[in-house]
Tab-separated table of C-alpha atoms in Angstrom:
chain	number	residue	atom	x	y	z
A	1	UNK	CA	14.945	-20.633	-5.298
A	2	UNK	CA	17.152	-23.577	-4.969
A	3	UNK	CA	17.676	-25.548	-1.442
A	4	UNK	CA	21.260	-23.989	-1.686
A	5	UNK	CA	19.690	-20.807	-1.910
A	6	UNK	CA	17.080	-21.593	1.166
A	7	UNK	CA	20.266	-22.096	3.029
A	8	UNK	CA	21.923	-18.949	2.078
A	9	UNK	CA	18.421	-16.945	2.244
A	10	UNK	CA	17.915	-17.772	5.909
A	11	UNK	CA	21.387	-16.863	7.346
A	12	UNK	CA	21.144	-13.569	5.410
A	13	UNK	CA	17.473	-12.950	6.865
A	14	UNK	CA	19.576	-13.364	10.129
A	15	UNK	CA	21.746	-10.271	9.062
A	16	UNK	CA	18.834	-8.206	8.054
A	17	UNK	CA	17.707	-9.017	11.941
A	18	UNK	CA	20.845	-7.587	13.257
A	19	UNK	CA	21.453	-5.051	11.322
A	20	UNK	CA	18.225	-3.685	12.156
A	21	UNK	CA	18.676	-4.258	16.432
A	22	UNK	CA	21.508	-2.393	15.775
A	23	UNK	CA	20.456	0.599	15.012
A	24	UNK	CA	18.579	1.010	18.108
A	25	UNK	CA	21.811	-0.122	20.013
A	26	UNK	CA	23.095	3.048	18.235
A	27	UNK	CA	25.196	1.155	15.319
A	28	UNK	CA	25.013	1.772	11.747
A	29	UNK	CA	22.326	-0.647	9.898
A	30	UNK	CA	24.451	-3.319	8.953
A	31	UNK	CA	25.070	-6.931	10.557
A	32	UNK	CA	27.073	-9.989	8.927
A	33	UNK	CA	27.557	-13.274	10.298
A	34	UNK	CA	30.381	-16.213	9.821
A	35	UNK	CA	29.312	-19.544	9.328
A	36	UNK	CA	31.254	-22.733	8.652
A	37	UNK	CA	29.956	-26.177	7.617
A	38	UNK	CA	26.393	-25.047	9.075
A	39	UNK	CA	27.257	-23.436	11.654
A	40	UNK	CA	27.359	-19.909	12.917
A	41	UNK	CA	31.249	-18.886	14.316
A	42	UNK	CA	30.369	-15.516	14.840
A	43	UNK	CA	28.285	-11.848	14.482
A	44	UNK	CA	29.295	-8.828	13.732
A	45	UNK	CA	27.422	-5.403	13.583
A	46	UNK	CA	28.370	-2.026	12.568
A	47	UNK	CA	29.965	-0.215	15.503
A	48	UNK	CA	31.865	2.782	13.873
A	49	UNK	CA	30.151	5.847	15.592
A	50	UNK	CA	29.453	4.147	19.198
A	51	UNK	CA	33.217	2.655	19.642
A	52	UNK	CA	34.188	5.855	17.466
A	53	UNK	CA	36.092	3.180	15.248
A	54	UNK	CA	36.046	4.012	11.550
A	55	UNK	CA	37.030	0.592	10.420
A	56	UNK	CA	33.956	-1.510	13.003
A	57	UNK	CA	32.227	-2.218	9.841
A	58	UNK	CA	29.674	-5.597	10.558
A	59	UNK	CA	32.169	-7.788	8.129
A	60	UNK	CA	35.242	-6.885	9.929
A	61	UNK	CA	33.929	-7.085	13.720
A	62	UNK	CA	32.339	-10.335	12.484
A	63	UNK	CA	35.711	-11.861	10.934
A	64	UNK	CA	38.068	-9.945	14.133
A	65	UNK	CA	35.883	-12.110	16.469
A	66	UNK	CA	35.188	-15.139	14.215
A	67	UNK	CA	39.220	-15.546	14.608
A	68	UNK	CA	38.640	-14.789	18.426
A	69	UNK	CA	36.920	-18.237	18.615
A	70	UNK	CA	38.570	-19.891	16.192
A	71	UNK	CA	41.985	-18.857	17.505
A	72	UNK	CA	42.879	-18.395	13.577
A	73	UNK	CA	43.819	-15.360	11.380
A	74	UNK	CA	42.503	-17.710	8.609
A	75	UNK	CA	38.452	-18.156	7.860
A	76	UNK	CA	39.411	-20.793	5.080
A	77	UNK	CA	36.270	-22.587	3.920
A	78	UNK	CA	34.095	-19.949	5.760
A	79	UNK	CA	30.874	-18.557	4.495
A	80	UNK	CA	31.062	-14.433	4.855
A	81	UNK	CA	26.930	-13.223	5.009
A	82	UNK	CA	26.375	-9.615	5.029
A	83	UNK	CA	23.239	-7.832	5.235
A	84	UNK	CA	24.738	-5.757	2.983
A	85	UNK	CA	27.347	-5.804	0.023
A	86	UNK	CA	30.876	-5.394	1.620
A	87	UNK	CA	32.551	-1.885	0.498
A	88	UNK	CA	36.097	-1.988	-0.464
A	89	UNK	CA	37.440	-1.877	3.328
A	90	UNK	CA	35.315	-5.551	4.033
A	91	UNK	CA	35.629	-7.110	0.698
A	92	UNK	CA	39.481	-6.488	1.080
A	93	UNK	CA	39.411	-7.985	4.854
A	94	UNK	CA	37.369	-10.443	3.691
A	95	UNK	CA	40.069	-11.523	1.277
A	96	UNK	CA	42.552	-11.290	3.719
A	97	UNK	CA	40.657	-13.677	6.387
A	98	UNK	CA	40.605	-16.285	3.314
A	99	UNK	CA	36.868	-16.855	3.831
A	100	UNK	CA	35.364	-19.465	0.611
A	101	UNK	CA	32.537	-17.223	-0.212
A	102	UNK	CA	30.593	-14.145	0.514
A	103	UNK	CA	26.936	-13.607	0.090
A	104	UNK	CA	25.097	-10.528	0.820
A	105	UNK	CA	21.433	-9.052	0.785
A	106	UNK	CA	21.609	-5.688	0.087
A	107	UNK	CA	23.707	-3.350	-2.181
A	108	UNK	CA	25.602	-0.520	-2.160
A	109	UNK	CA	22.580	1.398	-4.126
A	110	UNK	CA	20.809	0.706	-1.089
A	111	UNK	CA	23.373	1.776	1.438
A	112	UNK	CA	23.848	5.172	-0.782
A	113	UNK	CA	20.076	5.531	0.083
A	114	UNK	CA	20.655	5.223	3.555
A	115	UNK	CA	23.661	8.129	3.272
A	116	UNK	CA	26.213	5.871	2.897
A	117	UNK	CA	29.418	6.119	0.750
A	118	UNK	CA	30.081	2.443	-0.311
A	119	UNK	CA	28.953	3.597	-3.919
A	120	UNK	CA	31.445	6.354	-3.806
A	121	UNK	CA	34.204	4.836	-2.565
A	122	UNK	CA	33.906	1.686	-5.420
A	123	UNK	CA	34.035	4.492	-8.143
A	124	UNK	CA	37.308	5.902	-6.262
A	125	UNK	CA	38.515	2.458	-6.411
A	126	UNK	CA	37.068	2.245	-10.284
A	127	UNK	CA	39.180	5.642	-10.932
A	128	UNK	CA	42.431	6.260	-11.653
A	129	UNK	CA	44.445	7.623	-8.335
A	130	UNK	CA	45.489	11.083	-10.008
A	131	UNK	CA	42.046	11.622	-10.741
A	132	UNK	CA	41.150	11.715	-6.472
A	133	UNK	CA	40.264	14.923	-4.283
A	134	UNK	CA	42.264	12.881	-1.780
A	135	UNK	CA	46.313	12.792	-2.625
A	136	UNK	CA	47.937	9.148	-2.065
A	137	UNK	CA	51.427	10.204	-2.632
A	138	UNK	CA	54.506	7.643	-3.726
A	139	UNK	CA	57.686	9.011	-1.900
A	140	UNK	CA	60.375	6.411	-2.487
A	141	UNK	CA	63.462	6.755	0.665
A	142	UNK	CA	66.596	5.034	0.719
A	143	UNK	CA	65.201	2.680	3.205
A	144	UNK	CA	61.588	1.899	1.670
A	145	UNK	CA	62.571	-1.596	0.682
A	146	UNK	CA	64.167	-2.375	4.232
A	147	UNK	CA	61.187	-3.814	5.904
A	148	UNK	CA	61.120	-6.429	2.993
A	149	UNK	CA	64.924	-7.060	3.107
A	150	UNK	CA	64.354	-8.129	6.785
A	151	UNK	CA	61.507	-9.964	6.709
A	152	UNK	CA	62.989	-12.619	4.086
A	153	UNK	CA	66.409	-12.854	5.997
A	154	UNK	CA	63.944	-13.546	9.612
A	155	UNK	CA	63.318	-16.971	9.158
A	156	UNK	CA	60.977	-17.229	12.214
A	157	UNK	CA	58.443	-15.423	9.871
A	158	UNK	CA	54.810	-16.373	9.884
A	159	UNK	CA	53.490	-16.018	6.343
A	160	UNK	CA	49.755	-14.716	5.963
B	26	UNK	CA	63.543	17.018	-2.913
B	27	UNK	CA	61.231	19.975	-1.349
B	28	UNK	CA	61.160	21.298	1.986
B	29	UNK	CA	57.789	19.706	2.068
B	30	UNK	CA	58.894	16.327	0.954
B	31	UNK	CA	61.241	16.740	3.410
B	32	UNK	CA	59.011	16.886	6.481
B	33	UNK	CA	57.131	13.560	4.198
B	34	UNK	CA	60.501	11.721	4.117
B	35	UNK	CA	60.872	12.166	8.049
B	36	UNK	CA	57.898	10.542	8.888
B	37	UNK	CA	58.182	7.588	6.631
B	38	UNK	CA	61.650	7.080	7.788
B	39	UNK	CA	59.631	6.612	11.010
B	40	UNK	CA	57.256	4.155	9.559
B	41	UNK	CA	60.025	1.805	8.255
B	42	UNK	CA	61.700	2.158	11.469
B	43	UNK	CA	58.686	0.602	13.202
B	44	UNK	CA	58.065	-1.612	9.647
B	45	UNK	CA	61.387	-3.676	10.864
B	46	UNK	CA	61.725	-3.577	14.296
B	47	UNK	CA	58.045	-5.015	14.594
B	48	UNK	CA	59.928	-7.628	12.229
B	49	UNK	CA	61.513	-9.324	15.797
B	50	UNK	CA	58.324	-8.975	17.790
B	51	UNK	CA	56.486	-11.419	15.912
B	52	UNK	CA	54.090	-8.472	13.466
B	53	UNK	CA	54.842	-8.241	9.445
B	54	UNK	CA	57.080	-5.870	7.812
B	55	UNK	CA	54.788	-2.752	8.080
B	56	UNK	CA	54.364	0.175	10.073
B	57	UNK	CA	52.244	3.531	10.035
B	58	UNK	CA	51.614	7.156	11.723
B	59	UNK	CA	48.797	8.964	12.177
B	60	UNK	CA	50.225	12.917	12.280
B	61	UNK	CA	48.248	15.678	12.766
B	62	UNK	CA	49.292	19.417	12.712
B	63	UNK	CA	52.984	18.397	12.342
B	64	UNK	CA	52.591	16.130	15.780
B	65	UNK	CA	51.836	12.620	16.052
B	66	UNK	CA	48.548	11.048	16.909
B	67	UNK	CA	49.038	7.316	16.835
B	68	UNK	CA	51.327	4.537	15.852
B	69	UNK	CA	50.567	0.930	14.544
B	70	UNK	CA	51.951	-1.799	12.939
B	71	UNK	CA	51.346	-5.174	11.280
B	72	UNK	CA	49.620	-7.628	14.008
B	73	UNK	CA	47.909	-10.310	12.066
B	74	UNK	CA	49.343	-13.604	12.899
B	75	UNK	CA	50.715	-12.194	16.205
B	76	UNK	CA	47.083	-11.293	17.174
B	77	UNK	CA	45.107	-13.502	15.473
B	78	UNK	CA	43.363	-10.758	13.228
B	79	UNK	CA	43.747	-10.897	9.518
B	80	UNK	CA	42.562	-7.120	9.980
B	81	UNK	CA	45.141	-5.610	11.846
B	82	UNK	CA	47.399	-3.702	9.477
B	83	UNK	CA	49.683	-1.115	10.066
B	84	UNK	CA	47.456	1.818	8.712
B	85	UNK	CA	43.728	-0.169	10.492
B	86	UNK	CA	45.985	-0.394	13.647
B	87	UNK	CA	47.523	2.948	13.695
B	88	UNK	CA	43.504	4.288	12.568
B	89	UNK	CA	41.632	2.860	15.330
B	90	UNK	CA	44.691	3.895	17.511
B	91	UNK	CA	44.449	7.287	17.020
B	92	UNK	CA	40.328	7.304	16.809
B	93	UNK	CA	40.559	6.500	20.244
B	94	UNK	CA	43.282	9.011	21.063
B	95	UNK	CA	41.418	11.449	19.572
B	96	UNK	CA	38.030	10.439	21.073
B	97	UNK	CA	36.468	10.467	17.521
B	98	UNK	CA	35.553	8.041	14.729
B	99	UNK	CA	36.986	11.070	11.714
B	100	UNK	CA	40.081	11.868	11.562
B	101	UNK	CA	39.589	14.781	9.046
B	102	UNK	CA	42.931	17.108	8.537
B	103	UNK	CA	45.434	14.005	9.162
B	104	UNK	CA	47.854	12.266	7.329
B	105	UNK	CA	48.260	8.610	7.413
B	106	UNK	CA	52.447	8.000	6.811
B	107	UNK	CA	53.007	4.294	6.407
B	108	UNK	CA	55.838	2.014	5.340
B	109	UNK	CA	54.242	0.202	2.239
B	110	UNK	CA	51.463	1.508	-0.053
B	111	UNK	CA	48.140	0.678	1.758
B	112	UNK	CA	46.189	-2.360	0.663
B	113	UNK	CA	42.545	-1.689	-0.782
B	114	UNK	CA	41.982	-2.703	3.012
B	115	UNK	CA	44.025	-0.268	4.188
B	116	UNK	CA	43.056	2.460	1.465
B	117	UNK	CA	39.320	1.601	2.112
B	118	UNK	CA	39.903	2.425	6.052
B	119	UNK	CA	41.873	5.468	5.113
B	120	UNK	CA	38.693	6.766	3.442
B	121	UNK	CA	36.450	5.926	5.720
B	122	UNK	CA	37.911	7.568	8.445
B	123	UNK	CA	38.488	10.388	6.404
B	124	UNK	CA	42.061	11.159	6.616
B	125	UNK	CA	43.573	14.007	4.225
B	126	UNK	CA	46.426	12.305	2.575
B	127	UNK	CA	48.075	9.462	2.855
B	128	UNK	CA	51.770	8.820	1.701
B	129	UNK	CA	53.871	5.600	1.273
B	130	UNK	CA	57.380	4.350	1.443
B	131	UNK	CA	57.497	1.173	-0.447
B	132	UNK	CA	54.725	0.020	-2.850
B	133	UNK	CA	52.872	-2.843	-3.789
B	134	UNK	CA	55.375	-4.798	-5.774
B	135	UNK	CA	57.690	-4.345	-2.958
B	136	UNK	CA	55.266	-6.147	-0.684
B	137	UNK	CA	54.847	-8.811	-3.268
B	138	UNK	CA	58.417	-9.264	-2.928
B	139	UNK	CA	58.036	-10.091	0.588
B	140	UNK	CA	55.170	-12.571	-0.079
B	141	UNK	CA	52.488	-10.448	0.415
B	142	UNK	CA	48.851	-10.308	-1.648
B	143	UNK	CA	48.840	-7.033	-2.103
B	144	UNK	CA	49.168	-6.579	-5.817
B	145	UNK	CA	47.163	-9.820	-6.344
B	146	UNK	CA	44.280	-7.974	-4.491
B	147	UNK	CA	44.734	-5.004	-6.151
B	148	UNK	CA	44.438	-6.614	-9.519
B	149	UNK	CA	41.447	-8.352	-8.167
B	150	UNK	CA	39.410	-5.369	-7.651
B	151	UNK	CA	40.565	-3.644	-10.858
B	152	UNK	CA	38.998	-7.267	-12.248
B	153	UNK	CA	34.889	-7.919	-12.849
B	154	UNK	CA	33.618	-9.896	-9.839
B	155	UNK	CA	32.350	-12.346	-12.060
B	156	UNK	CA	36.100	-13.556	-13.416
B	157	UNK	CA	37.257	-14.083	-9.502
B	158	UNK	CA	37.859	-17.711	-8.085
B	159	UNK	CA	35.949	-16.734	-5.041
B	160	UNK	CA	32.376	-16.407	-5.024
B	161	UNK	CA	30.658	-13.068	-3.845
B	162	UNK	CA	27.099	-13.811	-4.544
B	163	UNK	CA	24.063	-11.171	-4.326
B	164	UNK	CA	20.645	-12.761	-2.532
B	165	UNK	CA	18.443	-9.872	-2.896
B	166	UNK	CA	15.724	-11.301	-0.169
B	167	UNK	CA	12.514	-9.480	0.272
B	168	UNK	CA	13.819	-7.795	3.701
B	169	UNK	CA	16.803	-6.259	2.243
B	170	UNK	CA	15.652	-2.791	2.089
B	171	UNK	CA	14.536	-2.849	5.544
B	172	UNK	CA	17.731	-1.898	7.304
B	173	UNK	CA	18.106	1.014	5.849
B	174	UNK	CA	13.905	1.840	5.630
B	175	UNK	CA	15.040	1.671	9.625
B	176	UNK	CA	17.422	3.896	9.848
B	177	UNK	CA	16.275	6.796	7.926
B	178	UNK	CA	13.402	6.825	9.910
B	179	UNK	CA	15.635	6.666	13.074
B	180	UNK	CA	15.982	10.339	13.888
B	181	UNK	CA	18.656	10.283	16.198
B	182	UNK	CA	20.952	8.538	13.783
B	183	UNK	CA	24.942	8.849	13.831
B	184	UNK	CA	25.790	9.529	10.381
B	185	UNK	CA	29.128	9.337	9.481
């Protein structure tokens, strides 16, 4: 293992730690942490069934409060660890916060042992959307490309 | 257009409604609904830079919104209406909270118009993990199983 690796190893052993606290604390077993330049920003731990919040996945309470106390919506040249691989829904905020890397312990093999559906929803993803139980219907209005047509003539915009 | 689409098309005209007016209070060009039963649950748009949270989306905002109307962390039997295709974010939270259908105004080149990632992060994810610019490395450390060892032996688990 290389020192970079040390580095990496210990903050993840840190998100094995919470993820397993957190079950007790009635969370799911998953915990993720942001660091930056060495330091940790912020935790995060699975809260979906005690806040009843579908989307309190450890990655995104981690990033919502690393840009608490950062004051940001960007993570740029942060470090995303993850006791477990992010599914679709954190790999996609994780793109979205800008973070430099991720780096996580377990993987979705393991969470589909545990009963979760990260494996299943990366096939979905993998699949063609015709092919889905689930329909995700195009209906085209008149006024679908308003929003757009607005935000480019508001030049007080803030770009993300 | 069906009587069916009908009811569709009344609901997104909704969602770009709040898509532009959210425009002028300081959110992005998007907006969603939560409707259940023919009656609406919950409303969100776009509050990323205006809150700080690269997370809050129209369709994550209008989720957790209606999760909490609803006292519940599943919104099975609901459609999610929302102005722009959702992002694999958004998609990924749809699933998760287990929604019925979803249906979109606008779509992803539409939000690339409007200098969104979108349909770069869609193309990512269609893309091997090993061709992206951004790392997302897998430690497998000796106490990565142990989360979920945890929680299947924690009887009074939440599953969800």
């Amino acid at each position: 293992m290389s020192q970079f690796d040390a580095v990496d190893a210990r903050w993840l052993e840190r998100t094995v730690e919470l993820a397993t606290l957190n079950i007790a604390n009635g969370g799911g077993p998953f915990g993720a942490l942001i660091v930056r330049d060495g330091a940790l920003v912020a935790e995060g731990y699975n809260r979906v069934t005690a806040d009843l919040d579908p989307t309190a996945h450890a990655e995104v309470v981690a990033i919502r409060a690393a840009c608490k106390a950062e004051q940001s919506f960007s993570l740029v040249g942060a470090t995303l660890y993850t006791s477990c691989e992010p599914c679709p829904l954190c790999l996609a905020a994780a793109l979205w916060a800008r973070v430099d890397r991720m780096v996580f312990a377990a993987d979705r093999h393991d969470a589909a042992r545990g009963g979760f559906d990260d494996l299943e929803f990366y096939d979905l993803f993998a699949r063609d959307r015709s092919t889905w139980q689930i329909p995700v219907v195009s209906l085209r209005i008149p006024q679908s490309p308003a929003p757009f047509d607005a935000w480019l003539a508001h030049e007080a915009r803030t770009e993300y």
